[in-house]
Amino acid sequence: MAASHPKLELRKLGNTGLKISSVGFGASPLGSVFGPVSEDDAVASVRQAFRLGINFFDTSPYYGGTLSEKMLGKGLKALGVPRSEYVVSTKCGRYAEGFDFSAERVTRSIDESLARLQLDYVDILQCHDIEFGSLDQVVNETIPALQMLKESGKIHFIGITGLPLEIFTYVLDRVPPGSVDVILSYCHYSINDSTLLDLVPYLKSKGIGVITASPLAMGLLTDSGPPEWHPASPELKSACQAAAAHCKKKGKNISKLALQYSLSNKDISTVLVGMNSVRQVEQNVAAAEELATFGRDEETLSEVEAILEPVKNQTWPSGIQQS
């Protein structure tokens, strides 16, 4: 089985030394959080992703109440390839029962995750949605506990995730240099919101690897539209609906356009996309390969940006999310 696909780009992840695929496999849907996913479909989607050159897989014990980790573990085991050929990220601090960033809980958390994933180590362990906890606790207690896990070999690198961008500078300005390796931001690098770009020079100066998730803005940039619970304003939802309709009228797909927009920035190591079927995997890889071969559809992109201009960079308070 080939470990990489010739056209799917591998990018450096900050100072970690890891090279990860420009498209990352977001495994939250494997936890049946957006509808039921069979074990067969979960395993098949992981296998096809790897076959097509995706080598980065991201999950969390929170997704599906640990089901995502279990399903991803089965999929990775089915690959039958050396552990060094893929990169796995999971999270700690957020669970079905709530948030707990204490040293005791995150230390126990990694053992639970490794058992579910059927792995001896994870490449990256990320503090999950830290804005819901105490940022000072993350700085003074959680990160030091993760440093000890790093020394033990159970994790290789440390990350933090969340929605508000200011949480990243708050933590990174207060921890020793090099103690955080990666940040995962979501919904801030898509056609309707590109505010993550303001932070990129700062992150690069600290050698931090940048992962962005939710290029479709949690469903805003899709033909079917966002789920009922989506926290965006009515104005933002309406503008995205108009943009999707414009693309459809032109025979274009707004989701593909949105993914290619996020993929086109080489300062971002990977774009995490939730996937739960072979078909979704193939569509996402095809979009990346088309971008590499032909470039972006600049005409349609500029038209969509014009439609979204009145609501550009309009965000929402932290609430329900799948970072």
Short mmCIF file of N, CA, C and O in Angstrom, two decimals, residues 3-13 18-25 49-56 87 259-272 284-293 295-296:
data_model
loop_
_atom_site.label_atom_id
_atom_site.label_comp_id
_atom_site.label_asym_id
_atom_site.label_seq_id
_atom_site.Cartn_x
_atom_site.Cartn_y
_atom_site.Cartn_z
N ALA A 3 2.25 4.83 0.71
CA ALA A 3 2.08 5.69 1.89
C ALA A 3 1.69 7.10 1.50
O ALA A 3 1.17 7.84 2.30
N SER A 4 1.94 7.49 0.29
CA SER A 4 1.59 8.85 -0.10
C SER A 4 1.13 8.88 -1.55
O SER A 4 1.48 8.03 -2.35
N HIS A 5 0.31 9.86 -1.82
CA HIS A 5 -0.26 10.03 -3.15
C HIS A 5 0.53 11.15 -3.82
O HIS A 5 0.80 12.16 -3.19
N PRO A 6 0.93 11.03 -5.04
CA PRO A 6 1.88 11.98 -5.62
C PRO A 6 1.42 13.43 -5.62
O PRO A 6 2.23 14.32 -5.52
N LYS A 7 0.11 13.66 -5.67
CA LYS A 7 -0.34 15.05 -5.81
C LYS A 7 -0.81 15.68 -4.50
O LYS A 7 -1.08 16.86 -4.46
N LEU A 8 -0.96 14.88 -3.43
CA LEU A 8 -1.41 15.45 -2.17
C LEU A 8 -0.20 15.95 -1.40
O LEU A 8 0.64 15.17 -0.95
N GLU A 9 -0.14 17.25 -1.27
CA GLU A 9 1.04 17.92 -0.72
C GLU A 9 1.24 17.61 0.76
O GLU A 9 0.29 17.55 1.53
N LEU A 10 2.51 17.41 1.16
CA LEU A 10 2.88 17.30 2.56
C LEU A 10 3.51 18.61 3.00
O LEU A 10 4.34 19.18 2.29
N ARG A 11 3.11 19.11 4.15
CA ARG A 11 3.61 20.39 4.65
C ARG A 11 4.22 20.21 6.04
O ARG A 11 3.76 19.39 6.84
N LYS A 12 5.23 21.02 6.33
CA LYS A 12 5.86 20.99 7.65
C LYS A 12 4.89 21.53 8.70
O LYS A 12 4.18 22.51 8.45
N LEU A 13 4.91 20.91 9.88
CA LEU A 13 4.06 21.34 10.99
C LEU A 13 4.92 22.08 12.01
O LEU A 13 5.48 21.48 12.93
N LEU A 18 7.44 17.07 11.82
CA LEU A 18 6.43 16.27 11.14
C LEU A 18 6.08 16.90 9.81
O LEU A 18 6.05 18.13 9.67
N LYS A 19 5.77 16.06 8.82
CA LYS A 19 5.22 16.53 7.56
C LYS A 19 3.84 15.90 7.42
O LYS A 19 3.71 14.67 7.41
N ILE A 20 2.83 16.74 7.32
CA ILE A 20 1.46 16.22 7.30
C ILE A 20 0.74 16.66 6.02
O ILE A 20 1.06 17.68 5.42
N SER A 21 -0.23 15.85 5.63
CA SER A 21 -0.96 16.10 4.39
C SER A 21 -1.76 17.40 4.50
O SER A 21 -2.30 17.74 5.55
N SER A 22 -1.83 18.12 3.37
CA SER A 22 -2.54 19.40 3.35
C SER A 22 -4.02 19.24 3.70
O SER A 22 -4.63 20.14 4.26
N VAL A 23 -4.59 18.08 3.37
CA VAL A 23 -5.94 17.73 3.83
C VAL A 23 -5.79 16.79 5.01
O VAL A 23 -5.11 15.77 4.92
N GLY A 24 -6.40 17.14 6.13
CA GLY A 24 -6.38 16.28 7.31
C GLY A 24 -7.72 15.61 7.50
O GLY A 24 -8.77 16.16 7.15
N PHE A 25 -7.69 14.42 8.08
CA PHE A 25 -8.91 13.63 8.31
C PHE A 25 -9.47 14.00 9.68
O PHE A 25 -8.94 13.61 10.71
N ALA A 49 -8.61 7.13 2.85
CA ALA A 49 -7.89 8.38 3.10
C ALA A 49 -6.38 8.14 3.04
O ALA A 49 -5.65 8.88 2.35
N PHE A 50 -5.92 7.12 3.73
CA PHE A 50 -4.49 6.83 3.75
C PHE A 50 -4.00 6.45 2.35
O PHE A 50 -2.94 6.89 1.91
N ARG A 51 -4.78 5.66 1.65
CA ARG A 51 -4.40 5.22 0.31
C ARG A 51 -4.23 6.40 -0.63
O ARG A 51 -3.36 6.41 -1.51
N LEU A 52 -5.04 7.45 -0.42
CA LEU A 52 -5.00 8.62 -1.31
C LEU A 52 -4.03 9.70 -0.80
O LEU A 52 -3.98 10.79 -1.37
N GLY A 53 -3.29 9.41 0.25
CA GLY A 53 -2.24 10.34 0.66
C GLY A 53 -2.51 11.15 1.91
O GLY A 53 -1.68 11.97 2.31
N ILE A 54 -3.65 10.96 2.55
CA ILE A 54 -3.90 11.64 3.82
C ILE A 54 -3.16 10.88 4.92
O ILE A 54 -3.37 9.68 5.11
N ASN A 55 -2.28 11.57 5.64
CA ASN A 55 -1.52 10.90 6.69
C ASN A 55 -1.76 11.50 8.07
O ASN A 55 -1.13 11.11 9.05
N PHE A 56 -2.70 12.47 8.17
CA PHE A 56 -2.97 13.14 9.44
C PHE A 56 -4.42 12.88 9.85
O PHE A 56 -5.35 13.17 9.10
N VAL A 87 0.17 10.21 11.20
CA VAL A 87 0.26 11.14 12.34
C VAL A 87 -1.11 11.22 12.99
O VAL A 87 -2.12 11.49 12.31
N LEU A 259 -13.14 24.77 0.43
CA LEU A 259 -12.00 23.93 0.80
C LEU A 259 -10.74 24.37 0.08
O LEU A 259 -9.66 24.49 0.68
N GLN A 260 -10.87 24.67 -1.20
CA GLN A 260 -9.70 25.10 -1.98
C GLN A 260 -9.18 26.45 -1.51
O GLN A 260 -7.97 26.69 -1.50
N TYR A 261 -10.07 27.32 -1.07
CA TYR A 261 -9.66 28.61 -0.51
C TYR A 261 -8.77 28.37 0.71
O TYR A 261 -7.68 28.96 0.85
N SER A 262 -9.20 27.49 1.61
CA SER A 262 -8.43 27.23 2.83
C SER A 262 -7.12 26.50 2.54
O SER A 262 -6.11 26.75 3.20
N LEU A 263 -7.14 25.61 1.56
CA LEU A 263 -5.94 24.84 1.21
C LEU A 263 -4.86 25.68 0.55
O LEU A 263 -3.69 25.30 0.56
N SER A 264 -5.23 26.80 -0.02
CA SER A 264 -4.28 27.54 -0.86
C SER A 264 -3.24 28.33 -0.08
O SER A 264 -2.29 28.84 -0.65
N ASN A 265 -3.40 28.42 1.25
CA ASN A 265 -2.41 29.14 2.06
C ASN A 265 -1.38 28.16 2.63
O ASN A 265 -1.68 27.35 3.49
N LYS A 266 -0.15 28.25 2.15
CA LYS A 266 0.90 27.30 2.54
C LYS A 266 1.41 27.51 3.96
O LYS A 266 2.14 26.68 4.50
N ASP A 267 1.05 28.64 4.59
CA ASP A 267 1.45 28.86 5.97
C ASP A 267 0.62 28.01 6.94
O ASP A 267 0.97 27.88 8.12
N ILE A 268 -0.49 27.48 6.44
CA ILE A 268 -1.33 26.60 7.25
C ILE A 268 -0.96 25.17 6.89
O ILE A 268 -0.98 24.78 5.72
N SER A 269 -0.58 24.39 7.90
CA SER A 269 -0.02 23.06 7.64
C SER A 269 -1.05 22.09 7.09
O SER A 269 -0.76 21.29 6.20
N THR A 270 -2.25 22.13 7.64
CA THR A 270 -3.29 21.22 7.17
C THR A 270 -4.65 21.81 7.41
O THR A 270 -4.84 22.61 8.34
N VAL A 271 -5.59 21.43 6.57
CA VAL A 271 -7.00 21.82 6.71
C VAL A 271 -7.76 20.57 7.11
O VAL A 271 -7.86 19.61 6.35
N LEU A 272 -8.28 20.58 8.33
CA LEU A 272 -9.03 19.42 8.83
C LEU A 272 -10.44 19.45 8.29
O LEU A 272 -11.15 20.46 8.42
N ASN A 284 -12.81 15.21 -1.22
CA ASN A 284 -11.89 16.17 -0.62
C ASN A 284 -10.49 16.07 -1.23
O ASN A 284 -9.85 17.09 -1.49
N VAL A 285 -10.02 14.85 -1.46
CA VAL A 285 -8.71 14.68 -2.09
C VAL A 285 -8.75 15.20 -3.53
O VAL A 285 -7.81 15.86 -3.99
N ALA A 286 -9.84 14.92 -4.24
CA ALA A 286 -9.98 15.41 -5.63
C ALA A 286 -9.95 16.94 -5.67
O ALA A 286 -9.34 17.52 -6.58
N ALA A 287 -10.57 17.59 -4.69
CA ALA A 287 -10.56 19.06 -4.64
C ALA A 287 -9.14 19.58 -4.44
O ALA A 287 -8.73 20.57 -5.06
N ALA A 288 -8.37 18.89 -3.59
CA ALA A 288 -6.98 19.30 -3.36
C ALA A 288 -6.13 19.08 -4.60
O ALA A 288 -5.30 19.92 -4.96
N GLU A 289 -6.34 17.97 -5.27
CA GLU A 289 -5.55 17.67 -6.48
C GLU A 289 -5.91 18.64 -7.61
O GLU A 289 -5.04 19.08 -8.36
N GLU A 290 -7.19 18.97 -7.71
CA GLU A 290 -7.61 19.94 -8.73
C GLU A 290 -6.97 21.30 -8.46
O GLU A 290 -6.51 21.97 -9.39
N LEU A 291 -6.91 21.70 -7.19
CA LEU A 291 -6.28 22.96 -6.82
C LEU A 291 -4.80 22.95 -7.21
O LEU A 291 -4.29 23.93 -7.77
N ALA A 292 -4.12 21.85 -6.93
CA ALA A 292 -2.69 21.74 -7.24
C ALA A 292 -2.43 21.79 -8.74
O ALA A 292 -1.42 22.32 -9.20
N THR A 293 -3.38 21.27 -9.51
CA THR A 293 -3.19 21.19 -10.97
C THR A 293 -3.63 22.46 -11.68
O THR A 293 -2.93 22.97 -12.57
N GLY A 295 -5.19 25.40 -9.97
CA GLY A 295 -5.33 26.63 -9.18
C GLY A 295 -6.79 26.88 -8.81
O GLY A 295 -7.68 26.10 -9.15
N ARG A 296 -7.03 27.97 -8.11
CA ARG A 296 -8.38 28.30 -7.65
C ARG A 296 -9.23 28.86 -8.78
O ARG A 296 -8.71 29.43 -9.74
#
